[in-house]
mmCIF file of C-alpha atoms in Angstrom:
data_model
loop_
_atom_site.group_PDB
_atom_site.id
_atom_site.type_symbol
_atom_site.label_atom_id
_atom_site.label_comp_id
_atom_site.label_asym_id
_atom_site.label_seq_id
_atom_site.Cartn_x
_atom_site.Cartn_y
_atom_site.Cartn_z
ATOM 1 C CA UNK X 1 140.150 56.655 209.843
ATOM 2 C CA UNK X 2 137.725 58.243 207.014
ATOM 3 C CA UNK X 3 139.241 57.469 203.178
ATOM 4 C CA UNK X 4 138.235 60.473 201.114
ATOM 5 C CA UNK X 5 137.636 59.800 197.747
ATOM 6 C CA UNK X 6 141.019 61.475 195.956
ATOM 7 C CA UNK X 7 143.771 61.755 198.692
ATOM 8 C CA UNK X 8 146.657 59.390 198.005
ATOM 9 C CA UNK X 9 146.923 56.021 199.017
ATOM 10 C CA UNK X 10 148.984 52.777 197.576
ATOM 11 C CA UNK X 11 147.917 50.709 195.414
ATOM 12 C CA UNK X 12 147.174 46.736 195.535
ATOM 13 C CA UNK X 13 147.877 44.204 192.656
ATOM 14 C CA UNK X 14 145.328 44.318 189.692
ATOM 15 C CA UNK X 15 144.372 40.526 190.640
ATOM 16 C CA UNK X 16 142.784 42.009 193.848
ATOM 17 C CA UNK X 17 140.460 44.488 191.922
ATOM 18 C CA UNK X 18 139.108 41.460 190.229
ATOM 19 C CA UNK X 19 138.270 39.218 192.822
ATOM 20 C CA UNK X 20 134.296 40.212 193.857
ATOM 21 C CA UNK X 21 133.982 41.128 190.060
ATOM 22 C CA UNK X 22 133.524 37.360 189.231
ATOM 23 C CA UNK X 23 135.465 34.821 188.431
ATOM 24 C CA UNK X 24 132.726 33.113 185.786
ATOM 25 C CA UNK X 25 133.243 36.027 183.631
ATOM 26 C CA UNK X 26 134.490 34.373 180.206
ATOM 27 C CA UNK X 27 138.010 36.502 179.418
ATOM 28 C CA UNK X 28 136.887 35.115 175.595
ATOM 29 C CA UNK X 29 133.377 37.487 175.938
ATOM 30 C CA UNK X 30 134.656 40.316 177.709
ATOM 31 C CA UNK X 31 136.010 43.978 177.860
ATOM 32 C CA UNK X 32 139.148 44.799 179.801
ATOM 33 C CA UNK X 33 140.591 48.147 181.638
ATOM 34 C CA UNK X 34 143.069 48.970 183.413
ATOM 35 C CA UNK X 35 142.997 44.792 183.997
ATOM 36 C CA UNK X 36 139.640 45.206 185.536
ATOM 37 C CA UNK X 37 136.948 42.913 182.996
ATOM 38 C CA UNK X 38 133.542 43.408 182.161
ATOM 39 C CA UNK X 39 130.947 40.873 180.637
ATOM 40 C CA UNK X 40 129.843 42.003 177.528
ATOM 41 C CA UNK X 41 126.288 40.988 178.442
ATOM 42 C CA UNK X 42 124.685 41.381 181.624
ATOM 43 C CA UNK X 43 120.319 41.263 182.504
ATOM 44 C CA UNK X 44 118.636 43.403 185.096
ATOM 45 C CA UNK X 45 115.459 41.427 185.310
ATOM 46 C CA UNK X 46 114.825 39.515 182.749
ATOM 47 C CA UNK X 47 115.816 42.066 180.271
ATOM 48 C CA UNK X 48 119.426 41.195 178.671
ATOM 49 C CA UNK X 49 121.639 44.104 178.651
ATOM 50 C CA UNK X 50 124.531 44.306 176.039
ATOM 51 C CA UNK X 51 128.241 46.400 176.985
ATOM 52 C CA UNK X 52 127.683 49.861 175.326
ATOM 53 C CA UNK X 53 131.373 51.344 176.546
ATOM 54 C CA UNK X 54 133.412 51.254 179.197
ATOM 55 C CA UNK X 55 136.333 53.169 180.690
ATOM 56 C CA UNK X 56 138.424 54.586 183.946
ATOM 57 C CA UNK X 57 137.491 57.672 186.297
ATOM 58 C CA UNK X 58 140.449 59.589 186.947
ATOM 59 C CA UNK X 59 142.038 62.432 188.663
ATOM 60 C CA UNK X 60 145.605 63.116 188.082
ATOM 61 C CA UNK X 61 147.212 60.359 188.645
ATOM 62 C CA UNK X 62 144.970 58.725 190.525
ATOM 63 C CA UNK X 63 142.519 55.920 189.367
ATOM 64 C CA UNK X 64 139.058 56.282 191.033
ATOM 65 C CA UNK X 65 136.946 53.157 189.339
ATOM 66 C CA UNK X 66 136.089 51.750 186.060
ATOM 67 C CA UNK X 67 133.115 51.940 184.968
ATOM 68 C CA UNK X 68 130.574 50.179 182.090
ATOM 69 C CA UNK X 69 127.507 51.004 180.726
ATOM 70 C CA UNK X 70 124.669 48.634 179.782
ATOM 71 C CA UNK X 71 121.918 49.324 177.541
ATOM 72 C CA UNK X 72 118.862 47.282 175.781
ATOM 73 C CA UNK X 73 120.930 48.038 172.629
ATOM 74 C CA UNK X 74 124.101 50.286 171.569
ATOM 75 C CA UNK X 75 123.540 54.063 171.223
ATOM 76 C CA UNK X 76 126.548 56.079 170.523
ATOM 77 C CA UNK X 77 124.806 59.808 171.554
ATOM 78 C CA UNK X 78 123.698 60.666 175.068
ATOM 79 C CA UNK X 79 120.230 61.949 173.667
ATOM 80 C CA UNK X 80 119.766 58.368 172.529
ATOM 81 C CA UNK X 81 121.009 56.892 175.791
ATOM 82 C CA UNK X 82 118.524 58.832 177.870
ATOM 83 C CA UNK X 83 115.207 58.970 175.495
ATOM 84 C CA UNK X 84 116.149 54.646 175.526
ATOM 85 C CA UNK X 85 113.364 52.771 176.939
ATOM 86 C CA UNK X 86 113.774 49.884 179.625
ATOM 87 C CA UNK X 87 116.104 48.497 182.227
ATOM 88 C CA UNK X 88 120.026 50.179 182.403
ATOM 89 C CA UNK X 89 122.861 49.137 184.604
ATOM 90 C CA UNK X 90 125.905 51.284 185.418
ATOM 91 C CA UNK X 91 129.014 48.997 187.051
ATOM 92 C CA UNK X 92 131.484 50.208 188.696
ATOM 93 C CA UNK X 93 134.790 48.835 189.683
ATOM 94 C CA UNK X 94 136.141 51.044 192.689
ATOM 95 C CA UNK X 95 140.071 50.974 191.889
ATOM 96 C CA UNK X 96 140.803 52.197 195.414
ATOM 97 C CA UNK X 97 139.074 52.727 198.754
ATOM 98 C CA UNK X 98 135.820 55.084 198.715
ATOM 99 C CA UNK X 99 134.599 56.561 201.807
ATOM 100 C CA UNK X 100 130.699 56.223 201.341
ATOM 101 C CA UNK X 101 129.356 59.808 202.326
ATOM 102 C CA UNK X 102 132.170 61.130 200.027
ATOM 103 C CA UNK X 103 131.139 58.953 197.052
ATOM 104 C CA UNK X 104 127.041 60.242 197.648
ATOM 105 C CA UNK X 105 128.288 63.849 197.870
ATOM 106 C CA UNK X 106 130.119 63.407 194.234
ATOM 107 C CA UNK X 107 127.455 61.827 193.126
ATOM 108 C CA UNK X 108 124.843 64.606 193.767
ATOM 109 C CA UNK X 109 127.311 67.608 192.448
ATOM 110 C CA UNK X 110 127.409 65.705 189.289
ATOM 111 C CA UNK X 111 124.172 65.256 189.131
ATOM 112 C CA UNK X 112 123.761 69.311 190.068
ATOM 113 C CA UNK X 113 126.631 70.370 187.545
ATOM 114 C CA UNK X 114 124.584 68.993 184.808
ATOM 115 C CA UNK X 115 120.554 69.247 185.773
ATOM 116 C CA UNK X 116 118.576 72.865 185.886
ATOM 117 C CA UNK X 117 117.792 74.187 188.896
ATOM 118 C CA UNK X 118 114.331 72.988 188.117
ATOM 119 C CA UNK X 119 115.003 69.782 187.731
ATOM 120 C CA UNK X 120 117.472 69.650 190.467
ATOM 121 C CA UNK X 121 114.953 70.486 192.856
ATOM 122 C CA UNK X 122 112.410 67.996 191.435
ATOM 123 C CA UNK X 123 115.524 65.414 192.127
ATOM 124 C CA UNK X 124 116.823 66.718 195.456
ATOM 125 C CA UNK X 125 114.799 64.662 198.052
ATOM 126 C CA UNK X 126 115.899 61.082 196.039
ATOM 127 C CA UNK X 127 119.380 62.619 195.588
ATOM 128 C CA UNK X 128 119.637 63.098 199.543
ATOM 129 C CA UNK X 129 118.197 59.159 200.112
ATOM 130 C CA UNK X 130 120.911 58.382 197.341
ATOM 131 C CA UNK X 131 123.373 60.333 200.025
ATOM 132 C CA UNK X 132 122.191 59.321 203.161
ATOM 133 C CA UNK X 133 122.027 54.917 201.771
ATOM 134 C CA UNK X 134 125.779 55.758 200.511
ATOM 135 C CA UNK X 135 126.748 57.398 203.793
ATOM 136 C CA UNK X 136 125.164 54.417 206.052
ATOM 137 C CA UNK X 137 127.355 52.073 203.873
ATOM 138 C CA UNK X 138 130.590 53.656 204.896
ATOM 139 C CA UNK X 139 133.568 52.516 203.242
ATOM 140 C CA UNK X 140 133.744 50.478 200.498
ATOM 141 C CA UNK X 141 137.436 48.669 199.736
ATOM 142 C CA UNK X 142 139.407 48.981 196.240
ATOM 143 C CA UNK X 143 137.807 45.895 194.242
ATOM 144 C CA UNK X 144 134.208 46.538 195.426
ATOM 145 C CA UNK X 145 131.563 45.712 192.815
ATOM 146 C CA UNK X 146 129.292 48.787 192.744
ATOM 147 C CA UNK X 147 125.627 48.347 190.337
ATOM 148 C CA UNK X 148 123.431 51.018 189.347
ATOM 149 C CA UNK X 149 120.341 49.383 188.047
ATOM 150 C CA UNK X 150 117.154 50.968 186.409
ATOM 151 C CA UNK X 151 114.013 48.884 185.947
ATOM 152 C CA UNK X 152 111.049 50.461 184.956
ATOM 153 C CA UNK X 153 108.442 49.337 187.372
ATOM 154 C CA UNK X 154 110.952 49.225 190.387
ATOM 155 C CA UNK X 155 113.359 52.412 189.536
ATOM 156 C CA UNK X 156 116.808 52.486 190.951
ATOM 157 C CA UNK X 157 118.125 49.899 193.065
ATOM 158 C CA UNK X 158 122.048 50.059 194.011
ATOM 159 C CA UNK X 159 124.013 46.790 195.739
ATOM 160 C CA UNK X 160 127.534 46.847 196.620
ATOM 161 C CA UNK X 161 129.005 43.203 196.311
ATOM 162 C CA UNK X 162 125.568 42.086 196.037
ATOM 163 C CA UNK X 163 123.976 43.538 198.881
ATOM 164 C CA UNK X 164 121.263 46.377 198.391
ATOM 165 C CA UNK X 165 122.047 49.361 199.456
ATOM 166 C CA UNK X 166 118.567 51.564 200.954
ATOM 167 C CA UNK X 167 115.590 51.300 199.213
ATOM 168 C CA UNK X 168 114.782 51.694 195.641
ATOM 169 C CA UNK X 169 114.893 55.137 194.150
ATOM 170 C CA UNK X 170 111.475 55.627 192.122
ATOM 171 C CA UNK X 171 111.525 57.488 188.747
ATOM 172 C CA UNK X 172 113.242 57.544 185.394
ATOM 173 C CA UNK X 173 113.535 61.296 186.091
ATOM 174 C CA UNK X 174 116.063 60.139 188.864
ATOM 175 C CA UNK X 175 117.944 57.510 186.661
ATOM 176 C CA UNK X 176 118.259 60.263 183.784
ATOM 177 C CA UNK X 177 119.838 62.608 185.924
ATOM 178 C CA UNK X 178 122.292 59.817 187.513
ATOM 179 C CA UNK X 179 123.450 59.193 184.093
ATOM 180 C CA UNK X 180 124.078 62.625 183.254
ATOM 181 C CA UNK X 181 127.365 62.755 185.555
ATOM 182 C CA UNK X 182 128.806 60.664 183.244
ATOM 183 C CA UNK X 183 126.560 61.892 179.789
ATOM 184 C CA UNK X 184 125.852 65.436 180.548
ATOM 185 C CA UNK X 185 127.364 68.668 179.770
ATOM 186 C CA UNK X 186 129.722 68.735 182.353
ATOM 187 C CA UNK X 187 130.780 65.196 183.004
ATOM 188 C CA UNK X 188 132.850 63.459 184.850
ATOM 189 C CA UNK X 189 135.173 63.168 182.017
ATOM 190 C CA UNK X 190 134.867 64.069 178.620
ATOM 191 C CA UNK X 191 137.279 61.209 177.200
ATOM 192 C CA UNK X 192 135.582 59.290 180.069
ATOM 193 C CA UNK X 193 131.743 60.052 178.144
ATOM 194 C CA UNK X 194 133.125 59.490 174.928
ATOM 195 C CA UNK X 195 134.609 55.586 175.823
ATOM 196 C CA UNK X 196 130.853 54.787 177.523
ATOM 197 C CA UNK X 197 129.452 56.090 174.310
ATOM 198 C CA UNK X 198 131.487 54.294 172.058
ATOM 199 C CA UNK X 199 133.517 56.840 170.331
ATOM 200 C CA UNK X 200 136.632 56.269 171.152
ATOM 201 C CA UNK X 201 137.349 53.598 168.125
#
């Protein structure tokens, strides 16, 4: 039966939400929430990436994922995030079950809640290949490993647990506006924005 994204459902042990995040991760060299731990380094490419903030989606009471951001080097302001050039990684830690179509359609409102019109409709034929790749995956379980990668010459390339999901997304336009559900206006939390940022202390 379809999982939407925020009904209730019963939660596993932490231990299980680690298990495809890696178990070479060094505890020594690593962030931890909500028992979920991310690498304080990471490379897309051959480009090393370094942990600018992390922190957990959610609704109510209701975890959704964790999520960290990678960068070429810190930036505490969203202007400096998205003017930064070079590779970027979003990872994502889903913290219970996520139907696929429902996960592409949050995507693209967050992306819509904080985009122009204009530059929504630039966006809108990658945002629906970002909706239809997400809907072909179906379901992904609480623990899955979801990556948002940007590389300049290849543009955005998703994998869950390692395996690619569609084709690459050309653009930086695209990548910008991805980031934006999370650094916009109106994001997908504001304490949530803050923690990726590195504000939070």
């Amino acid at each position: 039966m379809k999982q939407l994204l925020f009904p209730r459902m019963a939660w596993r042990s932490a231990v299980a939400a680690l298990t495809l995040y890696g178990a070479s991760v060094s505890l020594a060299q690593a962030a931890e929430v909500s028992g979920v731990v991310l690498p304080e380094g990471t490379k897309v490419g051959e480009q090393s990436l370094v942990l600018n903030g992390a922190g957990m989606r959610a609704l109510a009471v209701f975890r959704v994922y964790v999520i960290g951001m990678y960068l070429p080097h810190r930036a505490s302001s969203p202007a400096e995030v998205l003017d930064m050039p070079g590779p970027k990684r979003l990872q994502l830690v889903l913290m219970r079950d996520v139907d696929g179509e429902d996960f592409g359609r949050v995507l693209g409102k967050g992306m819509a809640d904080n985009l122009s019109a204009q530059e929504m409709a630039a966006l809108q034929p990658r945002v629906d290949q970002l909706k239809k790749a997400m809907a072909l995956r179906g379901e992904a379980s609480k623990g899955s490993l979801v990556i948002l990668d940007y590389a300049p010459d290849s543009g955005t390339h998703i994998t869950i647990n390692g395996m690619s999901l569609g084709n690459d997304i050309p653009g930086e336009d695209f990548y910008k506006g991805l980031l934006k559900v999370w650094l916009g206006p109106r994001p997908a939390g504001d304490y949530l924005k803050r923690e990726l940022l590195g504000q939070t202390g």
